[in-house]
Tab-separated table of C-alpha atoms and ligand atoms in Angstrom:
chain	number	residue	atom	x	y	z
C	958	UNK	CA	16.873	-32.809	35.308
C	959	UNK	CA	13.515	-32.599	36.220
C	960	UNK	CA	12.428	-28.974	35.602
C	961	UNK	CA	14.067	-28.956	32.131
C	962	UNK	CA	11.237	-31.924	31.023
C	963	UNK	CA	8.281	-31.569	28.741
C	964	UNK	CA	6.261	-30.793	31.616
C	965	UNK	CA	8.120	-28.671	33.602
C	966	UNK	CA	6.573	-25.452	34.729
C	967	UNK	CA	7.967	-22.449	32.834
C	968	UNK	CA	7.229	-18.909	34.992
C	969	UNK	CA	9.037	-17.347	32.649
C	970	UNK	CA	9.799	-17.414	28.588
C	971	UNK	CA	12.634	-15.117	27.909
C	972	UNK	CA	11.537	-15.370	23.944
C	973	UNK	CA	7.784	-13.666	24.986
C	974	UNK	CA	8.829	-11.614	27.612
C	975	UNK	CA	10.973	-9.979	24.908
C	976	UNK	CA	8.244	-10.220	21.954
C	977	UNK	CA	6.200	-8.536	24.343
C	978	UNK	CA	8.413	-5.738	25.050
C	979	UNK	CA	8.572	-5.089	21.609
C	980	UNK	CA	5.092	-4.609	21.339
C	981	UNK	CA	4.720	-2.694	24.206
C	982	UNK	CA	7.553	-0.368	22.861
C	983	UNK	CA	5.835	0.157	19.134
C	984	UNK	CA	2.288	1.185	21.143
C	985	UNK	CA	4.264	3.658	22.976
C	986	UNK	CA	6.435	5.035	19.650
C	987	UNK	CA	2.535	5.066	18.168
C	988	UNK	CA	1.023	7.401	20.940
C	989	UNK	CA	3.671	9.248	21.383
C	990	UNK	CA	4.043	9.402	17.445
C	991	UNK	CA	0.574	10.527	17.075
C	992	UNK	CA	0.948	13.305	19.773
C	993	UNK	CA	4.193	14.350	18.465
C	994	UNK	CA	3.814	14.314	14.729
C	995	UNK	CA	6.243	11.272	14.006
C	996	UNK	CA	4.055	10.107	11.376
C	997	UNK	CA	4.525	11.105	7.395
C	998	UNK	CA	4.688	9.090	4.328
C	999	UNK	CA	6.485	8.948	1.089
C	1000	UNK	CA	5.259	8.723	-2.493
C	1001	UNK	CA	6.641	6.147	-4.686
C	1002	UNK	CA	5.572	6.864	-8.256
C	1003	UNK	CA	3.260	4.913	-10.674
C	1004	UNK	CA	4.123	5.151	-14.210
C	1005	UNK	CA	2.479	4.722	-17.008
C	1006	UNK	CA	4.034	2.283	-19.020
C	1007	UNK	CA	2.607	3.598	-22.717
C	1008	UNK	CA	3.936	6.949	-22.169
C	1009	UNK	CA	6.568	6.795	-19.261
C	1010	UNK	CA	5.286	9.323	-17.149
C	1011	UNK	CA	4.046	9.026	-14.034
C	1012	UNK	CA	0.491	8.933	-13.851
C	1013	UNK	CA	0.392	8.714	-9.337
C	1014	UNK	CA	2.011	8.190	-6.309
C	1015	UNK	CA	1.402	5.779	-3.635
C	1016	UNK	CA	1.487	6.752	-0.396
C	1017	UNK	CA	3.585	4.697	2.229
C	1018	UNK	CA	3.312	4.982	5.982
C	1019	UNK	CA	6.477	5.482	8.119
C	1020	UNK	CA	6.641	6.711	11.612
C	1021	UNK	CA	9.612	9.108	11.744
C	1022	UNK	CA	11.506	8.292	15.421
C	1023	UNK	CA	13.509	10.754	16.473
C	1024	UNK	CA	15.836	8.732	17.955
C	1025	UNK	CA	15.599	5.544	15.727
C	1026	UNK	CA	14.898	6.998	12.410
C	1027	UNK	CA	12.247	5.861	10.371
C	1028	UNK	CA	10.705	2.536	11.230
C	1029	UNK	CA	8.879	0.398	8.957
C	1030	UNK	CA	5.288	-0.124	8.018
C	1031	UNK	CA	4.795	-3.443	8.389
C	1032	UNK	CA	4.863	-4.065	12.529
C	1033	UNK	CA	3.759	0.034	13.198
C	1034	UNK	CA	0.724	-1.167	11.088
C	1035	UNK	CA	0.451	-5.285	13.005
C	1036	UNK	CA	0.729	-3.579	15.961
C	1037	UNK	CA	-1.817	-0.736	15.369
C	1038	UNK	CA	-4.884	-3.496	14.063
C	1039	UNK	CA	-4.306	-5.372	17.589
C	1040	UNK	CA	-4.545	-2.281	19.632
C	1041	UNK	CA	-7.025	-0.428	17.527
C	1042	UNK	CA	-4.731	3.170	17.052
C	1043	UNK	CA	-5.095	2.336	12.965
C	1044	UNK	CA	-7.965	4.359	13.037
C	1045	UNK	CA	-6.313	7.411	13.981
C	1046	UNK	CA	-2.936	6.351	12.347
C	1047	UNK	CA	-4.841	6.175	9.274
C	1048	UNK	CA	-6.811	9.511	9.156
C	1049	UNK	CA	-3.310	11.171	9.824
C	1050	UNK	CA	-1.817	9.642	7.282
C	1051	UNK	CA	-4.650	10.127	4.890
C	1052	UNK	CA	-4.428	13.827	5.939
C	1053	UNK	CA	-0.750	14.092	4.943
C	1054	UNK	CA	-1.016	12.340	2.029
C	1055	UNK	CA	-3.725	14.091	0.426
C	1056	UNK	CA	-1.669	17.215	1.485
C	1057	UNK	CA	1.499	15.898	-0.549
C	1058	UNK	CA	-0.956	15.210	-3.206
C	1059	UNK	CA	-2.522	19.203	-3.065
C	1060	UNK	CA	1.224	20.464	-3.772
C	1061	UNK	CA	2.007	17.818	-6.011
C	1062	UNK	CA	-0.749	18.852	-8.394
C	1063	UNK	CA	1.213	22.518	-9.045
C	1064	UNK	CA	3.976	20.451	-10.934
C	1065	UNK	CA	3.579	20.782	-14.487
C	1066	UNK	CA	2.193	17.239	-15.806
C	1067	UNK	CA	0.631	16.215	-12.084
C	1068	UNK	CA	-2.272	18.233	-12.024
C	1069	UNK	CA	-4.269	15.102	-12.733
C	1070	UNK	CA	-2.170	12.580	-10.953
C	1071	UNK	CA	-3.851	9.856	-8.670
C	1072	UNK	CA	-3.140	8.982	-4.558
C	1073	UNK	CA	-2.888	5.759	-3.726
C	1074	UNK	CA	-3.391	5.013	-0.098
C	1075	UNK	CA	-2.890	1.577	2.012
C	1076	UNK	CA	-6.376	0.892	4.055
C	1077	UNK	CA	-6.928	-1.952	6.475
C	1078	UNK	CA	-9.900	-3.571	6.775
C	1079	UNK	CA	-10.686	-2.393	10.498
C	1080	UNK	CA	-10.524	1.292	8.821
C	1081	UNK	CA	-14.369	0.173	7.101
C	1082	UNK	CA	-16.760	1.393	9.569
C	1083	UNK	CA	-19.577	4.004	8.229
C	1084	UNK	CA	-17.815	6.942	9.095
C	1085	UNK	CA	-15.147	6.177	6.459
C	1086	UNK	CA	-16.842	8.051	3.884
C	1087	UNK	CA	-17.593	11.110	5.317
C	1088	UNK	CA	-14.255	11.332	7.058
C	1089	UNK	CA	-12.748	10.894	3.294
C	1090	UNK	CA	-14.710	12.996	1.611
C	1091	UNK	CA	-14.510	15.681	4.794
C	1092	UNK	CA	-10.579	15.610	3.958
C	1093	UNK	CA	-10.349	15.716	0.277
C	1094	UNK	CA	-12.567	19.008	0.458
C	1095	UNK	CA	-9.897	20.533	2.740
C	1096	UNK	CA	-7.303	19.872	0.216
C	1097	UNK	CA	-9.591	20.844	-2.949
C	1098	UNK	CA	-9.291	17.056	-4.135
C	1099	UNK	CA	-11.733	15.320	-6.344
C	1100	UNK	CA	-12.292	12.112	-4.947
C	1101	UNK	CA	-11.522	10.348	-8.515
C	1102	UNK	CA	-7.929	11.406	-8.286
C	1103	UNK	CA	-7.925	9.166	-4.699
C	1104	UNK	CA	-7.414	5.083	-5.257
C	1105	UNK	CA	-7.675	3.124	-1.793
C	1106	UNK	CA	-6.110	0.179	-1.627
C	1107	UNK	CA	-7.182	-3.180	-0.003
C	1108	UNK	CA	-6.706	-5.833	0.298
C	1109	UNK	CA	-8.710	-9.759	0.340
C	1110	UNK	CA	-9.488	-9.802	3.913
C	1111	UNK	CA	-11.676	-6.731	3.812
C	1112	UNK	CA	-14.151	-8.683	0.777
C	1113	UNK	CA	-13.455	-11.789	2.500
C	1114	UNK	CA	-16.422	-11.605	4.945
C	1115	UNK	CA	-18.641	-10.332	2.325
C	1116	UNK	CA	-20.023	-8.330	4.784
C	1117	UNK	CA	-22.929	-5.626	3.723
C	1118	UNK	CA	-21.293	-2.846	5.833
C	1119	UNK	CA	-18.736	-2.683	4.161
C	1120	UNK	CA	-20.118	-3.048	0.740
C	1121	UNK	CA	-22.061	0.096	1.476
C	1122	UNK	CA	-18.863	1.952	2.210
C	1123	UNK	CA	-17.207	0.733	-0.878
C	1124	UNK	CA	-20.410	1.851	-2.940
C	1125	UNK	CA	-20.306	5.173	-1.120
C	1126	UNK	CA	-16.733	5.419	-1.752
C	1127	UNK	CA	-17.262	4.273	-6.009
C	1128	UNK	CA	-20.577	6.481	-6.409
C	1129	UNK	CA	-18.070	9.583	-5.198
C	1130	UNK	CA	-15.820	8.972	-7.552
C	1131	UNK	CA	-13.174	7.405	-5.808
C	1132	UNK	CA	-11.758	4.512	-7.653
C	1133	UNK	CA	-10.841	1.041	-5.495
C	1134	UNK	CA	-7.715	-1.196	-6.078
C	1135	UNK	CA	-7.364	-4.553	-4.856
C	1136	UNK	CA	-3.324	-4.928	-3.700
C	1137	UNK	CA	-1.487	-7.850	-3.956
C	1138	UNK	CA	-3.192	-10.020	-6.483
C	1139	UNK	CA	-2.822	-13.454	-6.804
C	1140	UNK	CA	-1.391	-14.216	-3.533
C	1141	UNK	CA	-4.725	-15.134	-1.600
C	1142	UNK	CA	-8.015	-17.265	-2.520
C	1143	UNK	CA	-10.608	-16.873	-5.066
C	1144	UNK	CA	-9.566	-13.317	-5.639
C	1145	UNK	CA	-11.602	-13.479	-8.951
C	1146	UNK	CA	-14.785	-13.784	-7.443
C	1147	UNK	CA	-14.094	-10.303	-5.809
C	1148	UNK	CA	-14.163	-8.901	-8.890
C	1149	UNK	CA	-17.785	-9.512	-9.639
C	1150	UNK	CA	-18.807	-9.095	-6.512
C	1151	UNK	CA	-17.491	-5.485	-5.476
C	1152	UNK	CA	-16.813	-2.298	-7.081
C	1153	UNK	CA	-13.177	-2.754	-7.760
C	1154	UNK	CA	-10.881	-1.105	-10.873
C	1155	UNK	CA	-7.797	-1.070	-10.551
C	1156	UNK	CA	-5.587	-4.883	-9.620
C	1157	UNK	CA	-2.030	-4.489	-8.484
C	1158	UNK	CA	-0.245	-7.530	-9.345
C	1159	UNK	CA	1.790	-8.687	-6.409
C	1160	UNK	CA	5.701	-8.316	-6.288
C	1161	UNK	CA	6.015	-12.029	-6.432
C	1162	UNK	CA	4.926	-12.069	-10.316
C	1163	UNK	CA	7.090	-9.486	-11.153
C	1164	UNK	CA	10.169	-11.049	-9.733
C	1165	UNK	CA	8.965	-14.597	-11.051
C	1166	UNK	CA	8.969	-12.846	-14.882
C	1167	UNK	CA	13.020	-13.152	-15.063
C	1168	UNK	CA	13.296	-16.099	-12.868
C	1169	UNK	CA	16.222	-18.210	-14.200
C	1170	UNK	CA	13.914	-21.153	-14.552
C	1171	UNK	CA	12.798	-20.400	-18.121
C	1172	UNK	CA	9.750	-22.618	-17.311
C	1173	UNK	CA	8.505	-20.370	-14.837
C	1174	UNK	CA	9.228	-17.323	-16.496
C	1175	UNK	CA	6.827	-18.885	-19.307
C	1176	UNK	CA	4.079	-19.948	-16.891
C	1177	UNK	CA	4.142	-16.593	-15.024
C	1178	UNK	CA	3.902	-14.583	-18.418
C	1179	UNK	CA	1.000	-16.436	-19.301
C	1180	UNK	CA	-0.792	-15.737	-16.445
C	1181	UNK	CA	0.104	-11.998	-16.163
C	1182	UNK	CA	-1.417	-11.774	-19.792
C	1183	UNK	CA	-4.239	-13.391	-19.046
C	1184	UNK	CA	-4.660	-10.966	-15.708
C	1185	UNK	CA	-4.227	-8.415	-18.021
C	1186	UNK	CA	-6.849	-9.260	-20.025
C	1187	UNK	CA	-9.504	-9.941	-17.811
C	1188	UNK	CA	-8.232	-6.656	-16.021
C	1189	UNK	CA	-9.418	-4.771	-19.688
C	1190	UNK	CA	-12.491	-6.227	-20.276
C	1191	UNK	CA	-13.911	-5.928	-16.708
C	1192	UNK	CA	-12.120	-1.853	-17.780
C	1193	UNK	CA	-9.875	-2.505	-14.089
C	1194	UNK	CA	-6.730	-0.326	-14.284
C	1195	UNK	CA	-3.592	-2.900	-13.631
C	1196	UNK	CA	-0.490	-1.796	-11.648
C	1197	UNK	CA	2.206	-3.582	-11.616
C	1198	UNK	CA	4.149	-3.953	-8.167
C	1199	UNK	CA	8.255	-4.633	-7.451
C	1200	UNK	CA	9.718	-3.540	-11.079
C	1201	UNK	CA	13.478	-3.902	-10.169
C	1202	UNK	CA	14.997	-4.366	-13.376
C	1203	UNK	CA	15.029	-2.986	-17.110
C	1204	UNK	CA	14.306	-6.494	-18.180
C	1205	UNK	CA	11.390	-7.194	-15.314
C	1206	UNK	CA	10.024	-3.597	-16.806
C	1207	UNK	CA	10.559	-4.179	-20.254
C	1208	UNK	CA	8.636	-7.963	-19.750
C	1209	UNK	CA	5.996	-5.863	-18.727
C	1210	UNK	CA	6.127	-3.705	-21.413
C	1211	UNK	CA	5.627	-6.079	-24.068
C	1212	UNK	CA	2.669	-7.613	-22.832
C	1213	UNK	CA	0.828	-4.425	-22.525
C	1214	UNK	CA	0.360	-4.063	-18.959
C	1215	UNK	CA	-0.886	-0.564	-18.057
C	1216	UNK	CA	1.006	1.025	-14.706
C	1217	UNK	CA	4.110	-0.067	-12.925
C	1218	UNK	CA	6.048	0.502	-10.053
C	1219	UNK	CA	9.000	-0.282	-8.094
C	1220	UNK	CA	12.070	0.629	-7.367
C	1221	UNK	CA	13.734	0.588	-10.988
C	1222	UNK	CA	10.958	3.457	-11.806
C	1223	UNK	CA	11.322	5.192	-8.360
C	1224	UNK	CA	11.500	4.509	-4.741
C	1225	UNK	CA	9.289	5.736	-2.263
C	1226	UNK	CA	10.284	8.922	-0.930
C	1227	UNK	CA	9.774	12.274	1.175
C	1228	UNK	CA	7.771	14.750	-0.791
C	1229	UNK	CA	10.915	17.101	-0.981
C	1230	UNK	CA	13.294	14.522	-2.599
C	1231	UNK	CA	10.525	13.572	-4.953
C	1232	UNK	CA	9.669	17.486	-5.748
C	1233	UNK	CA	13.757	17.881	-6.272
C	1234	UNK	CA	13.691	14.632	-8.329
C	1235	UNK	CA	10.644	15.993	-10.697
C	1236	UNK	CA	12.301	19.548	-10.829
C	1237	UNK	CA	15.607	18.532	-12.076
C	1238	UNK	CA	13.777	16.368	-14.987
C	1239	UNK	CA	11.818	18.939	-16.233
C	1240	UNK	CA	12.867	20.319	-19.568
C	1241	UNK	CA	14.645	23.969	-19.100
F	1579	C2E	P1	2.141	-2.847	-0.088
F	1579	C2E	O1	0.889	-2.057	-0.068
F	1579	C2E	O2	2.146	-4.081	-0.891
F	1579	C2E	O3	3.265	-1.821	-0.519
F	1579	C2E	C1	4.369	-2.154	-1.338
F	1579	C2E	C2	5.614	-2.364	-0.499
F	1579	C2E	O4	6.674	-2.767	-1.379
F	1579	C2E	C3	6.125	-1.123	0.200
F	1579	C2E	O5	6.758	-1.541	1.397
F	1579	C2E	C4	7.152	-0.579	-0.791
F	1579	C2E	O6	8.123	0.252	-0.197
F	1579	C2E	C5	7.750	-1.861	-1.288
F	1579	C2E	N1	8.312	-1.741	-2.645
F	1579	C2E	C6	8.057	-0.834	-3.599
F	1579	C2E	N2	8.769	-1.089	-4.719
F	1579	C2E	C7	9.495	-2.202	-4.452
F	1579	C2E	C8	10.442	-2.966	-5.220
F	1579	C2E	O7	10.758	-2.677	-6.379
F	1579	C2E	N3	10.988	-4.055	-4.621
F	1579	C2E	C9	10.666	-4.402	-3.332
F	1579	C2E	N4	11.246	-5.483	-2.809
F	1579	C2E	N5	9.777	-3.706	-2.582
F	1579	C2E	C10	9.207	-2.612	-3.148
F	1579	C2E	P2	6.529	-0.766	2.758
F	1579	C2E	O8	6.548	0.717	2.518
F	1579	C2E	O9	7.494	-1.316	3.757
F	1579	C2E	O10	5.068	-1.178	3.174
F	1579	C2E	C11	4.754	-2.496	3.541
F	1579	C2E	C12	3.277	-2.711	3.667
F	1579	C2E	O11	2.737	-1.976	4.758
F	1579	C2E	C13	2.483	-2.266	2.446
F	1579	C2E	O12	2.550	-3.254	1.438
F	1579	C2E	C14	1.101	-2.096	3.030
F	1579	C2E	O13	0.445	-3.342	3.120
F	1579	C2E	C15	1.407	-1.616	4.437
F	1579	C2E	N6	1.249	-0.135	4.492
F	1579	C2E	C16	2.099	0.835	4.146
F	1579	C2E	N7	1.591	2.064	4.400
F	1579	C2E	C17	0.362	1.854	4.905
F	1579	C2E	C18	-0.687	2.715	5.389
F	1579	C2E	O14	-0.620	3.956	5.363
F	1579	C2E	N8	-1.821	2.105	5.868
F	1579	C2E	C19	-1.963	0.748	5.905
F	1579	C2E	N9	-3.101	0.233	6.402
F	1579	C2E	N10	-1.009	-0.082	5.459
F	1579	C2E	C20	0.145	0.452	4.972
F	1580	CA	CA1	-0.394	-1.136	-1.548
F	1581	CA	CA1	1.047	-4.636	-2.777
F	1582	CA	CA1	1.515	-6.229	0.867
């Protein structure tokens, strides 16, 4: 058959037509999610592995369908670069999130804890500071109990715009963390280069620490020490990400790695469940 060759003309690809649709329905669950209030986030907590307490939250997006429950970061967010709402999706969300973070702080034991919020690299215009700063005031927050997150691509460019905003952002107070470590290029380099202190090291070197291949769980201890170590002379905080089991935390433990989190310590949650949570472990 003639149509069905290499060559033949398609009007029509079933696979993008329905790729598309998707797309088209996550802009309109964003609109209508920012005009209706869908978005929140939940707090997963950060604990300090010396002690065991939790030293801060980080603060996960989710868009709260009425219909379909809530729906993940991860596309809301793909989506959101490509059509250019993460602006807006992001000072909501930094809104609510500093506002979990106000009512937090009346919980004995929190009144210093940190905020960790996600922030993509088309958030770094010049009006990021002041917008920050505008909403921490608000919520009578010091900006050194606020960590923003980011990621590689934002350094990657090396651009000076957004080298003043990250200076801005540091001379404030605010502390910067660079997420997922180790999983791009010459993340080192980034290091010297920008005001960063705090590294979260990626999920993937957590789970790799009880891997059943005893070589690997060797290798990847080595090089989380030697993170670790870098990460205290340079005086970087170091989180680390995906702790799912006692012996994955206790790993962790015993090379003196700083923070943790994951879902062995906590999952991320609604405000409520985690103010129920903290309430019920308080001594009586
Ligand atoms: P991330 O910043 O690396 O966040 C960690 C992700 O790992 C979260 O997924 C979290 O729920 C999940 N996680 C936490 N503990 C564990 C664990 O023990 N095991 C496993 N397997 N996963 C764990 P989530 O909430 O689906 O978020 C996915 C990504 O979406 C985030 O990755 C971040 O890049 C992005 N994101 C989330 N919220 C925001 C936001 O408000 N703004 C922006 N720009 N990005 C966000
Ligand atoms: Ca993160
Ligand atoms: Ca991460
Ligand atoms: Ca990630």
């Amino acid at each position: 058959r003639k149509h069905n060759g290499k060559n033949g003309t398609k009007l029509f690809d079933p696979l993008m037509a329905s790729v598309a649709q998707e797309r088209l329905k996550i802009e309109r669950f964003i609109e209508t999610g920012l005009r209706e209030d869908w978005f929140d986030v939940h707090l997963q907590p950060i604990v300090d592995l010396e002690c065991g307490l939790i030293v801060g939250f980080e603060a996960l997006m989710r868009l709260n369908h009425p219909e379909h429950g809530l729906l993940p970061p991860a596309d809301i967010i793909r989506v959101a670069e490509e059509t250019g709402t993460i602006k807006r999706i992001g000072e909501r969300v930094f809104d609510k999130a500093v506002a979990h973070l106000a009512r937090l702080s009346s919980l004995p034991g929190l009144e210093n804890s940190y905020l960790a919020v996600n922030v993509s690299p088309l958030q770094f215009s010049a009006e990021l500071p002041a917008s920050t700063f505008a909403t921490l005031m608000k919520w009578g927050i010091t900006p050194s109990r606020i960590v923003f997150e980011i990621t590689e691509a934002v350094l990657m460019h090396h651009s000076p715009e957004v080298r003043q905003v990250l200076e801005a952002l540091s001379a404030a107070g605010l502390k910067i963390a660079l997420d997922d470590f180790g999983t791009g290029y010459s993340s080192l380099s980034y290091l010297l280069h920008f005001p960063v202190n705090t590294i979260k090291i990626d999920q993937s070197f957590t789970r790799s620490l009880t891997d059943e291949d005893e070589a690997v769980r060797k290798r990847v201890r080595m090089l989380v020490t030697g993170i670790n170590t870098v990460a205290n002379e340079l005086n970087c905080r170091i989180v680390a990400e995906g702790v799912e089991t006692e012996e994955q935390l206790q790993a962790l433990v015993s090379m003196g790695v700083g923070h943790a989190q994951g879902y062995y310590l906590g999952r991320p949650q609604a405000i409520e469940i985690i103010e129920s949570d903290l309430g019920r472990a308080l001594p009586r």
